[in-house]
mmCIF file of C-alpha atoms and ligand atoms in Angstrom:
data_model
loop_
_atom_site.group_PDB
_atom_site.id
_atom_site.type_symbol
_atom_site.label_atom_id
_atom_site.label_comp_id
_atom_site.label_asym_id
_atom_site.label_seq_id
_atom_site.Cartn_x
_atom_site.Cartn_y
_atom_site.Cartn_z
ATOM 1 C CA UNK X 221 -19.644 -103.252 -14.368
ATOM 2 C CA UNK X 222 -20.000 -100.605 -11.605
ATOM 3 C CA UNK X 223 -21.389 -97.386 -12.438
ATOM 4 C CA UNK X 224 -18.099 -95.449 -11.982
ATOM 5 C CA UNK X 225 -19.553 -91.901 -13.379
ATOM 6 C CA UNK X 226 -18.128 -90.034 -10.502
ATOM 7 C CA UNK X 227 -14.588 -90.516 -11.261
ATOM 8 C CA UNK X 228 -14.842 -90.128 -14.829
ATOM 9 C CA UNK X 229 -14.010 -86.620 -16.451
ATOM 10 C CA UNK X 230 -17.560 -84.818 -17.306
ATOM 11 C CA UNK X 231 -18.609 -83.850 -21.241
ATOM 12 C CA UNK X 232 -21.553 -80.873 -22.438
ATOM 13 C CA UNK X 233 -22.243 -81.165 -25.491
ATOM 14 C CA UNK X 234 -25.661 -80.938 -27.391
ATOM 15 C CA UNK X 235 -28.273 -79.065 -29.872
ATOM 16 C CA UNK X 236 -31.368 -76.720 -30.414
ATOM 17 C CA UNK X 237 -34.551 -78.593 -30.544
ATOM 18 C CA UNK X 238 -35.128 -77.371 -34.211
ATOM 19 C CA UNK X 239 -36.660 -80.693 -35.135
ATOM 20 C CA UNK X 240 -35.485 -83.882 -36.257
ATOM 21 C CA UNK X 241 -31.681 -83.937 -37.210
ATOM 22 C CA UNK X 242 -29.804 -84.550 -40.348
ATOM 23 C CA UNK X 243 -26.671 -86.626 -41.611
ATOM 24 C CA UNK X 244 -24.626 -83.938 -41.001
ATOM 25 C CA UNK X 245 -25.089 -84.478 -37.119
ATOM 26 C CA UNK X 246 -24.699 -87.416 -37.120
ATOM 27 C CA UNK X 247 -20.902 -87.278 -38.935
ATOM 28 C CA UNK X 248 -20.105 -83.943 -37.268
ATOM 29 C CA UNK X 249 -21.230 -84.742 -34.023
ATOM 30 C CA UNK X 250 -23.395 -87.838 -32.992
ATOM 31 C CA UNK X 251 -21.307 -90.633 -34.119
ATOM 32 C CA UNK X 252 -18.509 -89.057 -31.557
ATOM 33 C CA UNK X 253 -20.756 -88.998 -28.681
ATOM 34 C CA UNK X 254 -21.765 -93.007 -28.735
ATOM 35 C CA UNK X 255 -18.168 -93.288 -28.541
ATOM 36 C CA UNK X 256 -17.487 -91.019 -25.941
ATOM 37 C CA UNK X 257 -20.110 -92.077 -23.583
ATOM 38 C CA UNK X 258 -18.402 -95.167 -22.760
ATOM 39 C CA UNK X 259 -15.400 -93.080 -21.701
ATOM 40 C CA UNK X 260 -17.125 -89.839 -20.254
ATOM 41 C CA UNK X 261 -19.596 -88.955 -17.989
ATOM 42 C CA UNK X 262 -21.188 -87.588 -20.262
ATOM 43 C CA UNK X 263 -24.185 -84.407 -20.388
ATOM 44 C CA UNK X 264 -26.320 -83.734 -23.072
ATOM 45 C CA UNK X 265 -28.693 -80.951 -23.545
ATOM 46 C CA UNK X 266 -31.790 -79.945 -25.759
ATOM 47 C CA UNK X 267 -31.265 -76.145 -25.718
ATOM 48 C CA UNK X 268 -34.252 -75.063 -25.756
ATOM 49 C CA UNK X 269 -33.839 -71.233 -24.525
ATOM 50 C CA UNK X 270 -30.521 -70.901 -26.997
ATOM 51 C CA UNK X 271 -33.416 -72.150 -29.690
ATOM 52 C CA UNK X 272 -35.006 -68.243 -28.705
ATOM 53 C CA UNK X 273 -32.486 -66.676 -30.374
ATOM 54 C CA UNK X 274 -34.278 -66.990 -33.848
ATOM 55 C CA UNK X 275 -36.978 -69.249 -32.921
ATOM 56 C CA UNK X 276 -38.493 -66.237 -30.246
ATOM 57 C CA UNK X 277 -42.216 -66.819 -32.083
ATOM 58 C CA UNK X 278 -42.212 -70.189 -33.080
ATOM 59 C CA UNK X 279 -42.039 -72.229 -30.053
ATOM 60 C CA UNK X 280 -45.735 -74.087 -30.702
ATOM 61 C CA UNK X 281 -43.550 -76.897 -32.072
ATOM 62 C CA UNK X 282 -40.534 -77.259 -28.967
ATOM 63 C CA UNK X 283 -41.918 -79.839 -27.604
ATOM 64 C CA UNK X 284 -42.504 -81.873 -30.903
ATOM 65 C CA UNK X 285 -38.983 -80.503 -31.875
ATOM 66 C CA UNK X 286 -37.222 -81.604 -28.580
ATOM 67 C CA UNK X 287 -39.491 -84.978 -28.887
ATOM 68 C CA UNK X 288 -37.941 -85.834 -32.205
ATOM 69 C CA UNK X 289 -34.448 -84.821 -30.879
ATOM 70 C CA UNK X 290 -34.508 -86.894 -28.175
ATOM 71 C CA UNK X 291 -35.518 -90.266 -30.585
ATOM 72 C CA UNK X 292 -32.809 -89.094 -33.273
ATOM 73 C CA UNK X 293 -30.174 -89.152 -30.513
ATOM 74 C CA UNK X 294 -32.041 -92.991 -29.326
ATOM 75 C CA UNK X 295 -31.915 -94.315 -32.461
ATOM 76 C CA UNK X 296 -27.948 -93.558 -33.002
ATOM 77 C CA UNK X 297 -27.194 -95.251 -30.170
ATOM 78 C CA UNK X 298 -26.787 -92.082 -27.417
ATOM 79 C CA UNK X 299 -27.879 -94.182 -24.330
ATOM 80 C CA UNK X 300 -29.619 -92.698 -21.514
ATOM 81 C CA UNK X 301 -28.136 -95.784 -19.141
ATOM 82 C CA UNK X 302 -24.756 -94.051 -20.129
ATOM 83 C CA UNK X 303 -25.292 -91.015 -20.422
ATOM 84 C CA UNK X 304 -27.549 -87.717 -19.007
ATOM 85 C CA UNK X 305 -30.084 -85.695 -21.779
ATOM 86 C CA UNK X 306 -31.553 -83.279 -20.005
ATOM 87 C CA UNK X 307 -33.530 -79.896 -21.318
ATOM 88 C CA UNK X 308 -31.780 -76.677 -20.923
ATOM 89 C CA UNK X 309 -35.066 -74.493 -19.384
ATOM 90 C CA UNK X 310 -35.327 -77.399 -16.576
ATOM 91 C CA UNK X 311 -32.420 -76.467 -15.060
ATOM 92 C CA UNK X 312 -32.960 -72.758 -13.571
ATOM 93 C CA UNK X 313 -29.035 -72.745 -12.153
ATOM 94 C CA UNK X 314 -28.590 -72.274 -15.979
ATOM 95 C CA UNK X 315 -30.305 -68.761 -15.995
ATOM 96 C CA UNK X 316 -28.331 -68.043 -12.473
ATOM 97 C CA UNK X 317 -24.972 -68.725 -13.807
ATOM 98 C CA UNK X 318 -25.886 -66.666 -17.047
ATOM 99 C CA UNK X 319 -26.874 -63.441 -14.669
ATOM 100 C CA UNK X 320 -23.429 -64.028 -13.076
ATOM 101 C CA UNK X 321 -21.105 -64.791 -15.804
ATOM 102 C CA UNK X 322 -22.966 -61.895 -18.261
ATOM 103 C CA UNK X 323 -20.907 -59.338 -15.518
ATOM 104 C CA UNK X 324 -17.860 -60.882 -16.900
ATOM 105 C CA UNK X 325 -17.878 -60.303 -20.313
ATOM 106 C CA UNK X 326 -17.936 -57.186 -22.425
ATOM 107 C CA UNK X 327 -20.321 -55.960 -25.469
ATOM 108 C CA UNK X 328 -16.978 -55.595 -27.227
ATOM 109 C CA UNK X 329 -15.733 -58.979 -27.022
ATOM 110 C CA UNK X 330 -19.473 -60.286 -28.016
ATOM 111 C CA UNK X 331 -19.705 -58.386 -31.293
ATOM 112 C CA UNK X 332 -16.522 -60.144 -32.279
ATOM 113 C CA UNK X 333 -18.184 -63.569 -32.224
ATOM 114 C CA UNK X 334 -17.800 -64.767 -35.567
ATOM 115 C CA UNK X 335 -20.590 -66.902 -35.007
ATOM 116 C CA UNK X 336 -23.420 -65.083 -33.855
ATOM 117 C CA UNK X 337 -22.454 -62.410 -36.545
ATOM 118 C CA UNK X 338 -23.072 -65.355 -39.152
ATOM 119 C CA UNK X 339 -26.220 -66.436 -37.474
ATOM 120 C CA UNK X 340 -27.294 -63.541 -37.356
ATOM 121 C CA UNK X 341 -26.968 -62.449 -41.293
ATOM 122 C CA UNK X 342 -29.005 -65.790 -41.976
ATOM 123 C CA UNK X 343 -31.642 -65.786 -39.241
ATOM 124 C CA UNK X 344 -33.618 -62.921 -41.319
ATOM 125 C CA UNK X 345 -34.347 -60.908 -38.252
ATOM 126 C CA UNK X 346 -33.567 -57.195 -38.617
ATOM 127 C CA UNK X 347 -32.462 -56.680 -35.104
ATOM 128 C CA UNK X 348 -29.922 -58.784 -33.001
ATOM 129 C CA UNK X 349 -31.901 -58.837 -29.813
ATOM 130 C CA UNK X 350 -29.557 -58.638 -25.890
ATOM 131 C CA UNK X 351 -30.085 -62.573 -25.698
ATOM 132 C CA UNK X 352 -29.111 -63.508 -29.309
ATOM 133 C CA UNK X 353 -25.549 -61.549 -28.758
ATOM 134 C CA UNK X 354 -25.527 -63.095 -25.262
ATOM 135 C CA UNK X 355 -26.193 -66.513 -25.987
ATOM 136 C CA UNK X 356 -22.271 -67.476 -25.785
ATOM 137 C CA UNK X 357 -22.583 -66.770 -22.416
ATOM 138 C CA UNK X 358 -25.415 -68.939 -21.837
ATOM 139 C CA UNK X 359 -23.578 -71.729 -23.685
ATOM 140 C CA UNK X 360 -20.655 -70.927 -21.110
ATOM 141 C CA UNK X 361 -23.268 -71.846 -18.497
ATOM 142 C CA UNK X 362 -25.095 -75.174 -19.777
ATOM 143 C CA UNK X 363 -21.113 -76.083 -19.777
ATOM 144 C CA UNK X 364 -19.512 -74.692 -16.411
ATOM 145 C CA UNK X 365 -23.482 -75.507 -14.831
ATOM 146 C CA UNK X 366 -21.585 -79.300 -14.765
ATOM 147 C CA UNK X 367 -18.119 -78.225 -14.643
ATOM 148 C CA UNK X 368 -17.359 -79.787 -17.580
ATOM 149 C CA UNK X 369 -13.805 -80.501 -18.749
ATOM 150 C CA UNK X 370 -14.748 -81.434 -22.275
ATOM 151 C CA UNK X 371 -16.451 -79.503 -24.918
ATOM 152 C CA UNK X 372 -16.958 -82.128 -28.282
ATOM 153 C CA UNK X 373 -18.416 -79.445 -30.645
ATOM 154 C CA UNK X 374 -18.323 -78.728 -34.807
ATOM 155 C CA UNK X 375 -16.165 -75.689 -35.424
ATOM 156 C CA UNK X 376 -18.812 -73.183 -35.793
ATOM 157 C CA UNK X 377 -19.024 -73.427 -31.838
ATOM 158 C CA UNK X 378 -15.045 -73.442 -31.210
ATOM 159 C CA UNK X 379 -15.949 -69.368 -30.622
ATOM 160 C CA UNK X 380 -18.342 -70.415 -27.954
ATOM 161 C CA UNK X 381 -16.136 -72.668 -26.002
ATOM 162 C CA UNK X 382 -13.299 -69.942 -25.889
ATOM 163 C CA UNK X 383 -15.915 -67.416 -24.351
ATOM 164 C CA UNK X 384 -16.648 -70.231 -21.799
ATOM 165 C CA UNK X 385 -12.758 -70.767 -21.254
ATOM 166 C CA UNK X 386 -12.276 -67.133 -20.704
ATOM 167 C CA UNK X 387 -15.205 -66.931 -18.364
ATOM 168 C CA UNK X 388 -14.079 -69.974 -16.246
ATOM 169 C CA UNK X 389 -10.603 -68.107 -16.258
ATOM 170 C CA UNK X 390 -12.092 -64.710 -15.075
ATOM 171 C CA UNK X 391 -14.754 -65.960 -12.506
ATOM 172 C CA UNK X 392 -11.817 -68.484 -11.006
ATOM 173 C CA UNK X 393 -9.388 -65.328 -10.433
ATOM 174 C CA UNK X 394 -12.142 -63.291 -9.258
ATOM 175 C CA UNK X 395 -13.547 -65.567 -6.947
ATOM 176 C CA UNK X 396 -11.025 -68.598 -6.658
ATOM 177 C CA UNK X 397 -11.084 -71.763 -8.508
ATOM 178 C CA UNK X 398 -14.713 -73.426 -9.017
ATOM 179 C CA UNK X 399 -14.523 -74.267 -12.565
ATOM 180 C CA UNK X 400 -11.968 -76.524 -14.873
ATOM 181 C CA UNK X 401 -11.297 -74.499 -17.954
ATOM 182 C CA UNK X 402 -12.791 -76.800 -20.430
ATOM 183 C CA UNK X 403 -11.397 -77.742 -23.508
ATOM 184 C CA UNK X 404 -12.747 -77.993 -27.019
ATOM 185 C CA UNK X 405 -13.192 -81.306 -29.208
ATOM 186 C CA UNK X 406 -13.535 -80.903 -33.051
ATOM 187 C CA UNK X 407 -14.048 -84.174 -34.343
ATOM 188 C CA UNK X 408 -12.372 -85.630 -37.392
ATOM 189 C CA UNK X 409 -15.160 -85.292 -39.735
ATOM 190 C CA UNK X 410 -15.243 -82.017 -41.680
ATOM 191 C CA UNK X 411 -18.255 -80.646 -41.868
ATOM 192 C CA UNK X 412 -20.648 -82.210 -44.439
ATOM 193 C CA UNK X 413 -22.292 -79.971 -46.913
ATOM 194 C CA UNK X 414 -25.785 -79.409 -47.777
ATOM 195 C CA UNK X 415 -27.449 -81.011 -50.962
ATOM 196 C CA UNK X 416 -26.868 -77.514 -52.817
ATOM 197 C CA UNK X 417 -23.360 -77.445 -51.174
ATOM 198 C CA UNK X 418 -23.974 -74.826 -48.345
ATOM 199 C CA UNK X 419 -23.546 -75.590 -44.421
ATOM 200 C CA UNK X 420 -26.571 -78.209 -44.246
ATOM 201 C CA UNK X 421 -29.269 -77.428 -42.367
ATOM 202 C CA UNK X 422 -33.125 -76.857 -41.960
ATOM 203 C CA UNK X 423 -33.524 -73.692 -43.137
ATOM 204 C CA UNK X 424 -31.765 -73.793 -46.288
ATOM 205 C CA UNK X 425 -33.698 -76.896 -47.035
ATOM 206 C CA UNK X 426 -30.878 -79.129 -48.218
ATOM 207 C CA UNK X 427 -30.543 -81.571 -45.441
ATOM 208 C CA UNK X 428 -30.894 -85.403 -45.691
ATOM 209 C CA UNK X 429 -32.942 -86.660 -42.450
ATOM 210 C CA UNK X 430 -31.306 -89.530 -40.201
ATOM 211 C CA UNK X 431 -35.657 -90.240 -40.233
ATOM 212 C CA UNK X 432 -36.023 -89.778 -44.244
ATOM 213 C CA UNK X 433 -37.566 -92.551 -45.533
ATOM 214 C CA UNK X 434 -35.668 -94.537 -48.791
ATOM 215 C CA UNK X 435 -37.436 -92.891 -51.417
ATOM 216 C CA UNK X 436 -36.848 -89.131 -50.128
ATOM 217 C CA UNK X 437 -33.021 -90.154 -49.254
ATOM 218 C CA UNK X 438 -32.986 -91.186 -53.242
ATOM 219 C CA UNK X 439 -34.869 -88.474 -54.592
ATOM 220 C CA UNK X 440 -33.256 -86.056 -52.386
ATOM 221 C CA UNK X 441 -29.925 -87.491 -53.489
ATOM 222 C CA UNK X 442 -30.632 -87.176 -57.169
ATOM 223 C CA UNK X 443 -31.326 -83.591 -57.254
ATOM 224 C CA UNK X 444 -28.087 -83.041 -55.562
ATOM 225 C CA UNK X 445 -25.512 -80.734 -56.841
ATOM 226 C CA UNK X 446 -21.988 -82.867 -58.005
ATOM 227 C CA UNK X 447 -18.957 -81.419 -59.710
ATOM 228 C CA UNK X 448 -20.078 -78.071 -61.517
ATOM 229 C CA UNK X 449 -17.461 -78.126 -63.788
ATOM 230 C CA UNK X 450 -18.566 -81.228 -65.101
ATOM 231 C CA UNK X 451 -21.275 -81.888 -67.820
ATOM 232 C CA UNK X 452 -21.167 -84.875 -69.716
ATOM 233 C CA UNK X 453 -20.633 -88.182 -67.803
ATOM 234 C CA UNK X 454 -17.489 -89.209 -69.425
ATOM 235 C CA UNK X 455 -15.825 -85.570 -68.659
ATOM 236 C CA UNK X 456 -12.620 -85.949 -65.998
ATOM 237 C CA UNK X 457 -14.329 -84.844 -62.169
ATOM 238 C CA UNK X 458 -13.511 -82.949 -59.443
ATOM 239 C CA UNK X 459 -14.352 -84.618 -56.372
ATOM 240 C CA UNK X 460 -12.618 -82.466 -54.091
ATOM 241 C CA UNK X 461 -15.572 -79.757 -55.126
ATOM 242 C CA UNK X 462 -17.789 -82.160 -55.174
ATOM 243 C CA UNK X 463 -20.909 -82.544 -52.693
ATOM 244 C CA UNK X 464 -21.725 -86.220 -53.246
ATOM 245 C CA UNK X 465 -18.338 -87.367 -52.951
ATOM 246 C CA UNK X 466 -17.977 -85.720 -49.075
ATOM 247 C CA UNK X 467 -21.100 -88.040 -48.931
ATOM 248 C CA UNK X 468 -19.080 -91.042 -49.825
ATOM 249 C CA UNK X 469 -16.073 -90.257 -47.850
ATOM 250 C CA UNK X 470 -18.446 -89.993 -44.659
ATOM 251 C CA UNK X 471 -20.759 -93.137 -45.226
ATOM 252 C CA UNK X 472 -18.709 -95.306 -47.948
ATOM 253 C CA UNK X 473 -15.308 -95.122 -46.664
ATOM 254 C CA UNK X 474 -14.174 -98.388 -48.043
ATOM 255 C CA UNK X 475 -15.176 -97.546 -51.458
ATOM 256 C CA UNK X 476 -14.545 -93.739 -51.651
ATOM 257 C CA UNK X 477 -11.055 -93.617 -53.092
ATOM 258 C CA UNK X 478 -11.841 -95.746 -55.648
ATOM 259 C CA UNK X 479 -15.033 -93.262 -56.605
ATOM 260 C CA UNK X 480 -12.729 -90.638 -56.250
ATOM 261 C CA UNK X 481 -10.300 -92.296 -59.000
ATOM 262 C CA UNK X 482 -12.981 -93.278 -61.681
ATOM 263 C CA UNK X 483 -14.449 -89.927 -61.241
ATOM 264 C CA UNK X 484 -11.396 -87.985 -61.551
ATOM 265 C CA UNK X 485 -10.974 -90.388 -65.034
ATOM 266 C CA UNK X 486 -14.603 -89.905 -66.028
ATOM 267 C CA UNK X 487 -15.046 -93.479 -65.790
ATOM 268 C CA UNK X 488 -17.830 -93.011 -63.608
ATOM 269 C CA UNK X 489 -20.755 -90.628 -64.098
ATOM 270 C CA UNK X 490 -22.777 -88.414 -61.475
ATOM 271 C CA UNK X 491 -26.232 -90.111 -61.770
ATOM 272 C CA UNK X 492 -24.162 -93.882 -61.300
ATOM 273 C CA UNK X 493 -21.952 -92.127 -58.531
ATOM 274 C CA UNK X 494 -25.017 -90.610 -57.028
ATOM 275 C CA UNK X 495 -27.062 -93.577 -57.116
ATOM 276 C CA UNK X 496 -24.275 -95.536 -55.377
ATOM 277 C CA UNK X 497 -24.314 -92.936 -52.232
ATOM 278 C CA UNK X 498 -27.913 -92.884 -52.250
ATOM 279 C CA UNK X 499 -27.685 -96.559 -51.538
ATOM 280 C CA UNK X 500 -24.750 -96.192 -48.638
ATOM 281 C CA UNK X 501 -26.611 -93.894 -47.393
ATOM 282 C CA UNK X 502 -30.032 -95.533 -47.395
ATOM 283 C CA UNK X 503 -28.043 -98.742 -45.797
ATOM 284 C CA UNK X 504 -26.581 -96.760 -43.004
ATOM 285 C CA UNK X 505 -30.081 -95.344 -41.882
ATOM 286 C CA UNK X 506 -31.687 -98.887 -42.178
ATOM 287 C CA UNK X 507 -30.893 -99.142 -38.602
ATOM 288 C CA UNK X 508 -31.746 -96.120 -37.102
ATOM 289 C CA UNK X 509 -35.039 -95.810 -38.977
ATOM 290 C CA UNK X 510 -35.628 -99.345 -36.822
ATOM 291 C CA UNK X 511 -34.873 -98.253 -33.593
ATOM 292 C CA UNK X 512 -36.886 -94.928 -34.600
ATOM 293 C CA UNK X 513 -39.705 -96.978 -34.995
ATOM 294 C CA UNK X 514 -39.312 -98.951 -32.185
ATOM 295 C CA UNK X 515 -38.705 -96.105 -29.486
ATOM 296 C CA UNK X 516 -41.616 -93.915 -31.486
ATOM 297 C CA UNK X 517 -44.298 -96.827 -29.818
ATOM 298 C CA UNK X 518 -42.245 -96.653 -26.246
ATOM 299 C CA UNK X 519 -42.819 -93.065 -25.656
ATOM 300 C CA UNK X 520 -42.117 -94.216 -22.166
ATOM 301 C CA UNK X 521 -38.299 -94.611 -22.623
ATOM 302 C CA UNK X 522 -38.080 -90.956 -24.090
ATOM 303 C CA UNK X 523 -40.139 -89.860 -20.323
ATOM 304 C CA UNK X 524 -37.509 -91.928 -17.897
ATOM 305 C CA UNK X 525 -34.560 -90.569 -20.092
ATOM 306 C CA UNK X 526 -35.471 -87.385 -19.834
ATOM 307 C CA UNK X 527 -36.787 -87.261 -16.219
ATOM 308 C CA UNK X 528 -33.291 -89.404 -14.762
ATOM 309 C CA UNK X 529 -31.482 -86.937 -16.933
ATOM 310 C CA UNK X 530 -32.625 -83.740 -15.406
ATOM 311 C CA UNK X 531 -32.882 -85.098 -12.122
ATOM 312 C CA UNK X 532 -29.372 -85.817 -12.263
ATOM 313 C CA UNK X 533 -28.169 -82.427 -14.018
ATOM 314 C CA UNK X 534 -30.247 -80.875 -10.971
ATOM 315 C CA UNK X 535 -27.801 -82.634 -8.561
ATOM 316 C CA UNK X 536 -24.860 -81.769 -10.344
ATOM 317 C CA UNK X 537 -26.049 -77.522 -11.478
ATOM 318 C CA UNK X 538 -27.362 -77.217 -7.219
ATOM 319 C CA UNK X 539 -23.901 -78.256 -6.391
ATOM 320 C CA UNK X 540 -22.523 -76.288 -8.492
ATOM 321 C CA UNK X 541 -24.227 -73.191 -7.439
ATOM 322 C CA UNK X 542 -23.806 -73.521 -3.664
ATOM 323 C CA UNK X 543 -20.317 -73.483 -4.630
ATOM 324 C CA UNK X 544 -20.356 -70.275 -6.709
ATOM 325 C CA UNK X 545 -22.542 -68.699 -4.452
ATOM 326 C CA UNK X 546 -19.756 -69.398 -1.387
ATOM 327 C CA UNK X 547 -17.237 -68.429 -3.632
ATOM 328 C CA UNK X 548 -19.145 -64.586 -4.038
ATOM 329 C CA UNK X 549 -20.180 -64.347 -0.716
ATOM 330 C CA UNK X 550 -23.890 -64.543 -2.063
ATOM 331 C CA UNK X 551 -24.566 -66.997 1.204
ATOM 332 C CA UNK X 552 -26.327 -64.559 3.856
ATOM 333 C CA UNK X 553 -25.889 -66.897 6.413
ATOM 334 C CA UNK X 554 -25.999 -64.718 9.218
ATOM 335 C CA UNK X 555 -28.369 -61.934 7.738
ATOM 336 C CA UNK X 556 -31.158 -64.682 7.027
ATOM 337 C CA UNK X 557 -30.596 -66.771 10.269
ATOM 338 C CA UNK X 558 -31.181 -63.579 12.261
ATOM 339 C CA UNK X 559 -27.634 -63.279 13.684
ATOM 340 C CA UNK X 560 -25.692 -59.732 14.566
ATOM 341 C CA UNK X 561 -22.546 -59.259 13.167
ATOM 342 C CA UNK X 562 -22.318 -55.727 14.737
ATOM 343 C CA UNK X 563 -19.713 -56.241 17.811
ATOM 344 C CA UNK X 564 -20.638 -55.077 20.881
HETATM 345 N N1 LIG Y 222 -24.739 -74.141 -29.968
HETATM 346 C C1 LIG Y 222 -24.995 -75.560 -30.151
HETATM 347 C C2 LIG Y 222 -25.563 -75.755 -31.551
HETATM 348 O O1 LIG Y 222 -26.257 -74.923 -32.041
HETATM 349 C C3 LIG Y 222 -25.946 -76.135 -29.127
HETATM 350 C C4 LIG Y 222 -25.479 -75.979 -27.712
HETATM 351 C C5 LIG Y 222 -26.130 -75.304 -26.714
HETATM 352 C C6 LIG Y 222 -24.285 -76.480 -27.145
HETATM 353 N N2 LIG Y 222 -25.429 -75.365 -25.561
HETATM 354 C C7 LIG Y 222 -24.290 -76.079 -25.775
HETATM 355 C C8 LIG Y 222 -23.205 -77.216 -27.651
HETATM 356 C C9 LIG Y 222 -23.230 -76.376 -24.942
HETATM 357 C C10 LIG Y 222 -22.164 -77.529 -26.790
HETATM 358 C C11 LIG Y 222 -22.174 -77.110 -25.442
HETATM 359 O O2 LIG Y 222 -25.347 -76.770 -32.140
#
């Protein structure tokens, strides 16, 4: 099939390198992005300066982090043949577009992120620092740095494409049109909770691996908190409030409503129920903990994905910024070629 990239509508999407990542990826975000790679030309980036925000003095491990990143999104099936990975730091027209676009948004409209106010209340730091309340606007320029039309995001970062939309909006009637206003993708998938119930994720140390091996998936899985309400096995359930049972309804669809039934009848118990998911979920990873293993020994592949990837982003961000900078009047042509304007 010819490579028909060009003519194909461009995606952003992508995540901090904070190490390897969890289930709830996967069903919030990877699984979409194997799909949409077929469809999209599609850009994916390891943001690695937006990982400064709370990361500022622990970046001895980005390159580890971004390493493991890169093999989580291999092993799901992302495919750098496909589609573009690139690191966010690599690209300076990132930091350029930034500079620009931070003239276009106010301190106001920042504080009302509702975002980087929660990220902030759980990053422990005692001060929000200029780039932590910025970072929107940095995410508005990985995005526009490809013109991208398409945004596929979980909604914690619907805030961030809306500053990007409003920046496109603003720079395009300032300057005339350069950038598509790009739109938002939520996938299907609601968010999957943690093992203890909250938003999953490294810190709060309730996250299931995509790299886990067996026994932590089932040990992890059987201190998980279920149905609260519910004590003995035979007692009626609530799955709806129920952690393990979001588990089955992303990785056991075919058997989840069933579940769902014998737990609302207290036919089934928690440790049975749990043991079940463990098992769906252990199946499910089978497969990526292959290819893990298999890329792990080709470090090679990770090096050509990531060097075609940025190469290409290079193309795409230099273009991007010749165009922005004609657009300002930021060209000099005549100034730096030596030429006089003056008449006479
Ligand atoms: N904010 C995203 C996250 O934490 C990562 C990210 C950085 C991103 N730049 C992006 C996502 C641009 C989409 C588009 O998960």
């Amino acid at each position: 099939m010819p490579n028909n990239r060009n003519t194909k509508k461009r995606i952003l999407t992508g995540d901090r390198p904070t190490g390897p990542l969890h289930i709830g990826h996967y069903a919030g975000s990877l699984e979409n992005r194997v799909k949409l790679q077929d469809k999209y030309d599609c850009f994916f980036i390891i943001a690695d300066y937006q990982y400064l925000t709370d990361g500022l003095k622990q970046t001895e491990h980005i390159e580890e982090y971004t390493r493991e990143v890169v093999l989580d999104w291999l092993s799901v099936g992302m495919d750098p043949e496909k589609a573009t990975f690139f690191i966010q730091s690599q690209i300076p027209e990132i930091a350029e577009l930034t500079m620009i676009f931070s003239m276009m948004v106010t301190l106001a409209r920042l504080h009302r992120n509702p975002t980087v106010k929660d990220e902030f209340k759980t990053s422990g730091l005692h001060a929000m620092s200029y780039g932590f309340l910025g970072y929107p606007v940095s995410q508005a320029a990985d995005i526009l740095v490809v013109r991208s039309h398409l945004v596929p995001v979980g909604d914690d970062n619907m805030p961030h494409v809306e500053q990007t939309r409003e920046i496109a909006r603003s720079f395009n009637s300032i300057f005339g049109e350069v950038f598509p206003v790009p739109e938002g993708l939520v996938g299907e998938t609601a968010r999957l909770p943690g093992l203890n119930g909250q938003k999953m994720s490294k810190s709060m140390n309730n996250a299931i691996y995509l790299k886990d091996t067996t026994e932590e998936v089932n040990q992890k899985v059987s201190m998980a908190i279920t149905d609260p309400a519910r004590i003995k096995a035979t007692d009626t359930g609530h799955p709806d409030i129920c952690n393990i049972f979001k588990y089955h309804l992303a990785f056991n669809k075919p058997e989840a409503r069933d579940i769902e039934k014998r737990c609302r009848q207290g036919k089934i118990g928690c440790v049975a129920c749990k043991q079940n998911a463990a098992a769906v979920i252990n199946a499910f990873l089978d497969p990526i903990r292959e290819k893990r293993a298999e890329y792990q020994a080709k470090p090679g592949i990770i090096k050509n994905a990531l060097q075609a990837g940025i190469e290409r982003t290079l193309e795409k961000s230099r273009e991007t910024v010749r165009l922005v900078r004609e657009a300002m009047h930021f060209e000099y042509e005549d100034l730096l070629n030596g030429k006089n304007i003056i008449a006479g």
